[in-house]
Amino acid sequence: MRPHEVFAALADPTRLEVLTRLARSGPATATELSSSMPISRQAVAKHLVALSVAGLVERHPSGREVRYSFEPGPLGDLARWADDVGDTWDRRLDRLSRSIEG
Amino acid sequence: MDEERFVELAGDIAVERAISLPADPDSVWEHLTDGNLVGDWMEGDVEIEARPGGRITMTPEDGSMVWGTVEEIIPGRRLQWSWRTDDGLPTQVEIELEPSEEGTDLTVRETLLPWKTSGLPPRWVDPPYPQAFLSAAA
């Protein structure tokens, strides 16, 4: 999963809210999530599919239900992207500084 | 998800660095915009058309070209462009210069730009992103 795909999955406020609830309150089913949110179970289920594709939630089928849990891994990819970009600018600015002092 | 909502809520993941340089802003500006000087400190061959809408390309020593568009130029003060990095991510780079006692304070900020991944052409947008998630993951 590339950072921008994770990013796109987080770009919807309702979807972000679904993910936030899973992260804060632990695993839940679509039905449980929809009971505490102003949207239908079907709408929640759609968001869970999108989050699942982005790798941000994991599915845990149990009987007729599926529980979903928050999976922070892809957010780590974003953090690593930020580290790489930061390292690159550290090197560039170091060279710029030496080039100017040169 | 409708497009307007995407534009409104896409995020802001940014990296910022600052450095103090022993030269006045006009001299630093030359190092930012003169093609011969830029290559010395950026990684690889850089070509920059120093005007809004101008093209910026960079060919790193180890790989494929990075290309984009200059968006804002205020000589001696501010330079902004957007480009796609070699791994395909679109980002926006803002460099600002402030005169200081030592010479110049330079700040650079590189922001990851989201774009629609549907069949439409890439579309770059401005953002506010759930930073809380990033810190939670760090």
PDB file of C-alpha atoms in Angstrom:
ATOM      1  CA  MET A   1       0.000   0.000   0.000  1.00  0.00           C
ATOM      2  CA  ARG A   2       1.443   3.350  -0.999  1.00  0.00           C
ATOM      3  CA  PRO A   3       1.134   6.398   1.237  1.00  0.00           C
ATOM      4  CA  HIS A   4      -1.250   8.200  -1.100  1.00  0.00           C
ATOM      5  CA  GLU A   5      -3.637   5.239  -1.105  1.00  0.00           C
ATOM      6  CA  VAL A   6      -3.705   5.149   2.697  1.00  0.00           C
ATOM      7  CA  PHE A   7      -4.165   8.844   2.517  1.00  0.00           C
ATOM      8  CA  ALA A   8      -7.157   8.599   0.171  1.00  0.00           C
ATOM      9  CA  ALA A   9      -8.779   6.075   2.522  1.00  0.00           C
ATOM     10  CA  LEU A  10      -8.536   8.596   5.362  1.00  0.00           C
ATOM     11  CA  ALA A  11      -9.824  11.511   3.308  1.00  0.00           C
ATOM     12  CA  ASP A  12     -13.520  10.957   4.072  1.00  0.00           C
ATOM     13  CA  PRO A  13     -14.663  12.357   7.442  1.00  0.00           C
ATOM     14  CA  THR A  14     -17.163   9.579   8.155  1.00  0.00           C
ATOM     15  CA  ARG A  15     -14.612   6.918   7.268  1.00  0.00           C
ATOM     16  CA  LEU A  16     -12.072   8.612   9.490  1.00  0.00           C
ATOM     17  CA  GLU A  17     -14.664   8.608  12.286  1.00  0.00           C
ATOM     18  CA  VAL A  18     -15.243   4.855  11.820  1.00  0.00           C
ATOM     19  CA  LEU A  19     -11.508   4.254  12.039  1.00  0.00           C
ATOM     20  CA  THR A  20     -11.124   6.539  15.053  1.00  0.00           C
ATOM     21  CA  ARG A  21     -13.830   4.603  16.907  1.00  0.00           C
ATOM     22  CA  LEU A  22     -12.142   1.286  16.174  1.00  0.00           C
ATOM     23  CA  ALA A  23      -8.789   2.700  17.303  1.00  0.00           C
ATOM     24  CA  ARG A  24     -10.213   4.124  20.546  1.00  0.00           C
ATOM     25  CA  SER A  25     -12.805   1.548  21.563  1.00  0.00           C
ATOM     26  CA  GLY A  26     -11.391  -1.651  20.113  1.00  0.00           C
ATOM     27  CA  PRO A  27     -12.801  -4.175  17.609  1.00  0.00           C
ATOM     28  CA  ALA A  28     -16.471  -3.894  16.602  1.00  0.00           C
ATOM     29  CA  THR A  29     -18.981  -5.085  14.012  1.00  0.00           C
ATOM     30  CA  ALA A  30     -20.652  -2.861  11.407  1.00  0.00           C
ATOM     31  CA  THR A  31     -23.893  -3.124  13.376  1.00  0.00           C
ATOM     32  CA  GLU A  32     -22.266  -2.013  16.625  1.00  0.00           C
ATOM     33  CA  LEU A  33     -20.565   0.915  14.910  1.00  0.00           C
ATOM     34  CA  SER A  34     -23.735   2.097  13.164  1.00  0.00           C
ATOM     35  CA  SER A  35     -25.729   2.023  16.406  1.00  0.00           C
ATOM     36  CA  SER A  36     -23.584   4.817  17.805  1.00  0.00           C
ATOM     37  CA  MET A  37     -23.271   6.800  14.565  1.00  0.00           C
ATOM     38  CA  PRO A  38     -25.859   8.728  12.523  1.00  0.00           C
ATOM     39  CA  ILE A  39     -25.433   6.485   9.464  1.00  0.00           C
ATOM     40  CA  SER A  40     -26.822   3.152   8.332  1.00  0.00           C
ATOM     41  CA  ARG A  41     -25.187  -0.211   8.874  1.00  0.00           C
ATOM     42  CA  GLN A  42     -24.772  -0.470   5.080  1.00  0.00           C
ATOM     43  CA  ALA A  43     -22.910   2.843   4.942  1.00  0.00           C
ATOM     44  CA  VAL A  44     -20.606   1.733   7.756  1.00  0.00           C
ATOM     45  CA  ALA A  45     -20.010  -1.573   5.960  1.00  0.00           C
ATOM     46  CA  LYS A  46     -18.959   0.286   2.799  1.00  0.00           C
ATOM     47  CA  HIS A  47     -16.452   2.354   4.721  1.00  0.00           C
ATOM     48  CA  LEU A  48     -15.096  -0.772   6.386  1.00  0.00           C
ATOM     49  CA  VAL A  49     -14.479  -2.323   2.975  1.00  0.00           C
ATOM     50  CA  ALA A  50     -12.540   0.771   1.857  1.00  0.00           C
ATOM     51  CA  LEU A  51     -10.508   0.770   5.085  1.00  0.00           C
ATOM     52  CA  SER A  52      -9.867  -2.931   4.687  1.00  0.00           C
ATOM     53  CA  VAL A  53      -8.571  -2.445   1.113  1.00  0.00           C
ATOM     54  CA  ALA A  54      -6.207   0.233   2.406  1.00  0.00           C
ATOM     55  CA  GLY A  55      -4.999  -2.211   5.072  1.00  0.00           C
ATOM     56  CA  LEU A  56      -6.200   0.043   7.891  1.00  0.00           C
ATOM     57  CA  VAL A  57      -8.605  -2.490   9.398  1.00  0.00           C
ATOM     58  CA  GLU A  58      -8.490  -6.262   9.735  1.00  0.00           C
ATOM     59  CA  ARG A  59     -11.525  -8.513   9.320  1.00  0.00           C
ATOM     60  CA  HIS A  60     -12.222 -11.169  11.914  1.00  0.00           C
ATOM     61  CA  PRO A  61     -15.167 -13.358  10.806  1.00  0.00           C
ATOM     62  CA  SER A  62     -16.931 -15.042  13.717  1.00  0.00           C
ATOM     63  CA  GLY A  63     -20.104 -16.972  12.974  1.00  0.00           C
ATOM     64  CA  ARG A  64     -22.486 -14.807  10.963  1.00  0.00           C
ATOM     65  CA  GLU A  65     -20.728 -11.630  11.971  1.00  0.00           C
ATOM     66  CA  VAL A  66     -17.493  -9.942  11.063  1.00  0.00           C
ATOM     67  CA  ARG A  67     -15.590  -7.936  13.639  1.00  0.00           C
ATOM     68  CA  TYR A  68     -13.152  -5.294  12.504  1.00  0.00           C
ATOM     69  CA  SER A  69     -10.043  -4.108  14.284  1.00  0.00           C
ATOM     70  CA  PHE A  70      -7.783  -1.104  13.710  1.00  0.00           C
ATOM     71  CA  GLU A  71      -4.503  -1.927  11.952  1.00  0.00           C
ATOM     72  CA  PRO A  72      -1.941   0.881  12.393  1.00  0.00           C
ATOM     73  CA  GLY A  73       0.696  -0.595  10.029  1.00  0.00           C
ATOM     74  CA  PRO A  74      -0.054   1.565   6.946  1.00  0.00           C
ATOM     75  CA  LEU A  75       0.175   4.688   9.091  1.00  0.00           C
ATOM     76  CA  GLY A  76       3.716   3.588   9.860  1.00  0.00           C
ATOM     77  CA  ASP A  77       4.367   3.652   6.093  1.00  0.00           C
ATOM     78  CA  LEU A  78       3.298   7.278   6.095  1.00  0.00           C
ATOM     79  CA  ALA A  79       5.607   7.989   9.008  1.00  0.00           C
ATOM     80  CA  ARG A  80       8.495   6.281   7.181  1.00  0.00           C
ATOM     81  CA  TRP A  81       7.767   8.335   4.055  1.00  0.00           C
ATOM     82  CA  ALA A  82       8.066  11.453   6.208  1.00  0.00           C
ATOM     83  CA  ASP A  83      11.374  10.214   7.694  1.00  0.00           C
ATOM     84  CA  ASP A  84      12.831   9.594   4.230  1.00  0.00           C
ATOM     85  CA  VAL A  85      11.821  13.018   2.980  1.00  0.00           C
ATOM     86  CA  GLY A  86      13.297  14.612   6.103  1.00  0.00           C
ATOM     87  CA  ASP A  87      16.613  12.760   5.651  1.00  0.00           C
ATOM     88  CA  THR A  88      16.791  13.891   2.030  1.00  0.00           C
ATOM     89  CA  TRP A  89      16.319  17.545   2.988  1.00  0.00           C
ATOM     90  CA  ASP A  90      18.895  17.230   5.785  1.00  0.00           C
ATOM     91  CA  ARG A  91      21.445  16.088   3.208  1.00  0.00           C
ATOM     92  CA  ARG A  92      20.461  18.773   0.702  1.00  0.00           C
ATOM     93  CA  LEU A  93      20.565  21.619   3.219  1.00  0.00           C
ATOM     94  CA  ASP A  94      23.903  20.395   4.534  1.00  0.00           C
ATOM     95  CA  ARG A  95      25.328  20.534   1.009  1.00  0.00           C
ATOM     96  CA  LEU A  96      23.688  23.916   0.345  1.00  0.00           C
ATOM     97  CA  SER A  97      25.308  25.270   3.486  1.00  0.00           C
ATOM     98  CA  ARG A  98      28.742  23.964   2.467  1.00  0.00           C
ATOM     99  CA  SER A  99      28.260  25.220  -1.085  1.00  0.00           C
ATOM    100  CA  ILE A 100      27.475  28.721   0.212  1.00  0.00           C
ATOM    101  CA  GLU A 101      30.371  28.738   2.663  1.00  0.00           C
ATOM    102  CA  GLY A 102      32.543  27.200  -0.081  1.00  0.00           C
TER     103      GLY A 102
ATOM    104  CA  MET B   1     -17.088   9.940  -2.123  1.00  0.00           C
ATOM    105  CA  ASP B   2     -17.842  13.090  -4.054  1.00  0.00           C
ATOM    106  CA  GLU B   3     -15.017  15.158  -5.401  1.00  0.00           C
ATOM    107  CA  GLU B   4     -15.749  18.286  -3.407  1.00  0.00           C
ATOM    108  CA  ARG B   5     -15.553  16.395  -0.163  1.00  0.00           C
ATOM    109  CA  PHE B   6     -12.258  14.838  -1.211  1.00  0.00           C
ATOM    110  CA  VAL B   7     -10.819  18.243  -1.942  1.00  0.00           C
ATOM    111  CA  GLU B   8     -12.051  19.573   1.359  1.00  0.00           C
ATOM    112  CA  LEU B   9     -10.807  16.766   3.547  1.00  0.00           C
ATOM    113  CA  ALA B  10      -7.698  15.361   2.001  1.00  0.00           C
ATOM    114  CA  GLY B  11      -4.855  15.539   4.431  1.00  0.00           C
ATOM    115  CA  ASP B  12      -1.681  17.365   5.156  1.00  0.00           C
ATOM    116  CA  ILE B  13       1.382  15.260   5.812  1.00  0.00           C
ATOM    117  CA  ALA B  14       4.358  17.545   5.774  1.00  0.00           C
ATOM    118  CA  VAL B  15       8.031  17.539   6.599  1.00  0.00           C
ATOM    119  CA  GLU B  16       9.729  20.758   7.624  1.00  0.00           C
ATOM    120  CA  ARG B  17      13.397  21.657   8.006  1.00  0.00           C
ATOM    121  CA  ALA B  18      15.146  24.925   8.788  1.00  0.00           C
ATOM    122  CA  ILE B  19      18.733  26.089   8.498  1.00  0.00           C
ATOM    123  CA  SER B  20      20.656  29.286   9.110  1.00  0.00           C
ATOM    124  CA  LEU B  21      22.970  30.276   6.247  1.00  0.00           C
ATOM    125  CA  PRO B  22      25.934  32.699   6.243  1.00  0.00           C
ATOM    126  CA  ALA B  23      24.903  34.635   3.133  1.00  0.00           C
ATOM    127  CA  ASP B  24      22.308  37.272   2.328  1.00  0.00           C
ATOM    128  CA  PRO B  25      18.932  36.163   0.905  1.00  0.00           C
ATOM    129  CA  ASP B  26      19.815  37.304  -2.629  1.00  0.00           C
ATOM    130  CA  SER B  27      22.903  35.079  -2.711  1.00  0.00           C
ATOM    131  CA  VAL B  28      20.947  32.136  -1.292  1.00  0.00           C
ATOM    132  CA  TRP B  29      18.251  32.780  -3.889  1.00  0.00           C
ATOM    133  CA  GLU B  30      20.834  32.317  -6.658  1.00  0.00           C
ATOM    134  CA  HIS B  31      21.676  28.898  -5.253  1.00  0.00           C
ATOM    135  CA  LEU B  32      17.974  28.008  -5.363  1.00  0.00           C
ATOM    136  CA  THR B  33      17.181  29.188  -8.874  1.00  0.00           C
ATOM    137  CA  ASP B  34      20.400  29.101 -10.927  1.00  0.00           C
ATOM    138  CA  GLY B  35      20.423  25.739 -12.699  1.00  0.00           C
ATOM    139  CA  ASN B  36      24.207  25.438 -12.381  1.00  0.00           C
ATOM    140  CA  LEU B  37      24.193  26.067  -8.639  1.00  0.00           C
ATOM    141  CA  VAL B  38      21.079  24.042  -7.753  1.00  0.00           C
ATOM    142  CA  GLY B  39      22.678  20.837  -9.008  1.00  0.00           C
ATOM    143  CA  ASP B  40      25.470  21.270  -6.437  1.00  0.00           C
ATOM    144  CA  TRP B  41      23.212  20.729  -3.455  1.00  0.00           C
ATOM    145  CA  MET B  42      20.071  18.994  -4.739  1.00  0.00           C
ATOM    146  CA  GLU B  43      20.564  15.357  -5.628  1.00  0.00           C
ATOM    147  CA  GLY B  44      21.194  15.094  -9.358  1.00  0.00           C
ATOM    148  CA  ASP B  45      20.736  17.303 -12.427  1.00  0.00           C
ATOM    149  CA  VAL B  46      18.187  20.030 -11.846  1.00  0.00           C
ATOM    150  CA  GLU B  47      16.534  22.269 -14.395  1.00  0.00           C
ATOM    151  CA  ILE B  48      14.269  25.003 -13.171  1.00  0.00           C
ATOM    152  CA  GLU B  49      12.384  27.649 -15.125  1.00  0.00           C
ATOM    153  CA  ALA B  50      12.200  30.363 -12.488  1.00  0.00           C
ATOM    154  CA  ARG B  51       8.728  31.720 -13.249  1.00  0.00           C
ATOM    155  CA  PRO B  52       5.189  30.719 -12.183  1.00  0.00           C
ATOM    156  CA  GLY B  53       4.089  27.835 -14.400  1.00  0.00           C
ATOM    157  CA  GLY B  54       7.718  27.070 -15.241  1.00  0.00           C
ATOM    158  CA  ARG B  55       8.923  23.515 -15.421  1.00  0.00           C
ATOM    159  CA  ILE B  56      11.155  21.913 -12.815  1.00  0.00           C
ATOM    160  CA  THR B  57      12.870  18.598 -13.395  1.00  0.00           C
ATOM    161  CA  MET B  58      15.438  16.679 -11.447  1.00  0.00           C
ATOM    162  CA  THR B  59      17.302  13.630 -12.632  1.00  0.00           C
ATOM    163  CA  PRO B  60      18.870  11.898  -9.646  1.00  0.00           C
ATOM    164  CA  GLU B  61      22.192  10.111 -10.107  1.00  0.00           C
ATOM    165  CA  ASP B  62      20.519   6.810  -9.292  1.00  0.00           C
ATOM    166  CA  GLY B  63      17.185   6.949 -11.030  1.00  0.00           C
ATOM    167  CA  SER B  64      14.233   8.282 -12.885  1.00  0.00           C
ATOM    168  CA  MET B  65      13.297  11.882 -13.466  1.00  0.00           C
ATOM    169  CA  VAL B  66      11.239  13.914 -11.022  1.00  0.00           C
ATOM    170  CA  TRP B  67       9.128  16.550 -12.733  1.00  0.00           C
ATOM    171  CA  GLY B  68       6.759  19.301 -11.799  1.00  0.00           C
ATOM    172  CA  THR B  69       5.673  22.902 -12.016  1.00  0.00           C
ATOM    173  CA  VAL B  70       6.887  26.071 -10.353  1.00  0.00           C
ATOM    174  CA  GLU B  71       3.893  27.641  -8.601  1.00  0.00           C
ATOM    175  CA  GLU B  72       5.143  30.741  -6.864  1.00  0.00           C
ATOM    176  CA  ILE B  73       8.253  32.877  -7.039  1.00  0.00           C
ATOM    177  CA  ILE B  74       9.048  35.920  -4.925  1.00  0.00           C
ATOM    178  CA  PRO B  75      12.734  36.639  -5.613  1.00  0.00           C
ATOM    179  CA  GLY B  76      14.833  36.534  -2.466  1.00  0.00           C
ATOM    180  CA  ARG B  77      11.823  35.458  -0.388  1.00  0.00           C
ATOM    181  CA  ARG B  78       9.842  32.455  -1.477  1.00  0.00           C
ATOM    182  CA  LEU B  79       9.865  29.595  -3.974  1.00  0.00           C
ATOM    183  CA  GLN B  80       7.122  26.995  -4.312  1.00  0.00           C
ATOM    184  CA  TRP B  81       6.691  24.087  -6.663  1.00  0.00           C
ATOM    185  CA  SER B  82       4.787  20.812  -6.928  1.00  0.00           C
ATOM    186  CA  TRP B  83       6.272  17.671  -8.400  1.00  0.00           C
ATOM    187  CA  ARG B  84       6.075  13.944  -8.479  1.00  0.00           C
ATOM    188  CA  THR B  85       8.910  12.160  -6.811  1.00  0.00           C
ATOM    189  CA  ASP B  86      10.538   9.149  -8.405  1.00  0.00           C
ATOM    190  CA  ASP B  87       8.313   6.738  -6.476  1.00  0.00           C
ATOM    191  CA  GLY B  88       5.227   8.401  -7.908  1.00  0.00           C
ATOM    192  CA  LEU B  89       4.101  10.500  -4.957  1.00  0.00           C
ATOM    193  CA  PRO B  90       3.049  14.080  -5.700  1.00  0.00           C
ATOM    194  CA  THR B  91       4.395  16.602  -3.232  1.00  0.00           C
ATOM    195  CA  GLN B  92       4.558  20.352  -2.850  1.00  0.00           C
ATOM    196  CA  VAL B  93       7.795  22.039  -1.823  1.00  0.00           C
ATOM    197  CA  GLU B  94       7.853  25.507  -0.240  1.00  0.00           C
ATOM    198  CA  ILE B  95      11.135  27.274   0.474  1.00  0.00           C
ATOM    199  CA  GLU B  96      11.133  30.544   2.390  1.00  0.00           C
ATOM    200  CA  LEU B  97      14.013  32.912   3.096  1.00  0.00           C
ATOM    201  CA  GLU B  98      14.166  35.456   5.920  1.00  0.00           C
ATOM    202  CA  PRO B  99      17.053  37.863   6.445  1.00  0.00           C
ATOM    203  CA  SER B 100      18.824  37.194   9.777  1.00  0.00           C
ATOM    204  CA  GLU B 101      21.819  38.536  11.678  1.00  0.00           C
ATOM    205  CA  GLU B 102      23.961  35.704  10.393  1.00  0.00           C
ATOM    206  CA  GLY B 103      22.644  36.033   6.851  1.00  0.00           C
ATOM    207  CA  THR B 104      19.532  34.053   5.982  1.00  0.00           C
ATOM    208  CA  ASP B 105      17.122  31.715   7.730  1.00  0.00           C
ATOM    209  CA  LEU B 106      15.859  29.148   5.242  1.00  0.00           C
ATOM    210  CA  THR B 107      12.775  27.018   5.891  1.00  0.00           C
ATOM    211  CA  VAL B 108      11.677  24.195   3.609  1.00  0.00           C
ATOM    212  CA  ARG B 109       8.398  22.337   3.841  1.00  0.00           C
ATOM    213  CA  GLU B 110       7.492  19.338   1.671  1.00  0.00           C
ATOM    214  CA  THR B 111       3.846  18.277   1.790  1.00  0.00           C
ATOM    215  CA  LEU B 112       2.380  15.044   0.473  1.00  0.00           C
ATOM    216  CA  LEU B 113      -0.428  15.914  -1.916  1.00  0.00           C
ATOM    217  CA  PRO B 114      -3.345  13.530  -2.214  1.00  0.00           C
ATOM    218  CA  TRP B 115      -4.851  12.950  -5.595  1.00  0.00           C
ATOM    219  CA  LYS B 116      -7.857  11.144  -6.917  1.00  0.00           C
ATOM    220  CA  THR B 117      -7.008   7.627  -7.890  1.00  0.00           C
ATOM    221  CA  SER B 118     -10.076   7.156 -10.090  1.00  0.00           C
ATOM    222  CA  GLY B 119      -9.827   7.237 -13.886  1.00  0.00           C
ATOM    223  CA  LEU B 120      -9.633  11.023 -13.801  1.00  0.00           C
ATOM    224  CA  PRO B 121      -6.323  12.784 -14.384  1.00  0.00           C
ATOM    225  CA  PRO B 122      -4.250  13.374 -11.242  1.00  0.00           C
ATOM    226  CA  ARG B 123      -5.639  16.262  -9.302  1.00  0.00           C
ATOM    227  CA  TRP B 124      -3.592  18.022  -6.679  1.00  0.00           C
ATOM    228  CA  VAL B 125      -5.368  19.664  -3.801  1.00  0.00           C
ATOM    229  CA  ASP B 126      -4.712  21.498  -0.550  1.00  0.00           C
ATOM    230  CA  PRO B 127      -5.574  19.932   2.801  1.00  0.00           C
ATOM    231  CA  PRO B 128      -5.920  19.459   6.720  1.00  0.00           C
ATOM    232  CA  TYR B 129      -4.862  15.928   7.732  1.00  0.00           C
ATOM    233  CA  PRO B 130      -5.376  13.798  10.874  1.00  0.00           C
ATOM    234  CA  GLN B 131      -1.935  14.387  12.352  1.00  0.00           C
ATOM    235  CA  ALA B 132      -3.114  12.544  15.452  1.00  0.00           C
ATOM    236  CA  PHE B 133      -3.005   9.318  13.474  1.00  0.00           C
ATOM    237  CA  LEU B 134       0.548   9.905  12.363  1.00  0.00           C
ATOM    238  CA  SER B 135       1.734  10.513  15.897  1.00  0.00           C
ATOM    239  CA  ALA B 136      -0.212   7.483  17.088  1.00  0.00           C
ATOM    240  CA  ALA B 137       1.635   5.366  14.540  1.00  0.00           C
ATOM    241  CA  ALA B 138       5.098   6.779  15.226  1.00  0.00           C
TER     242      ALA B 138
END
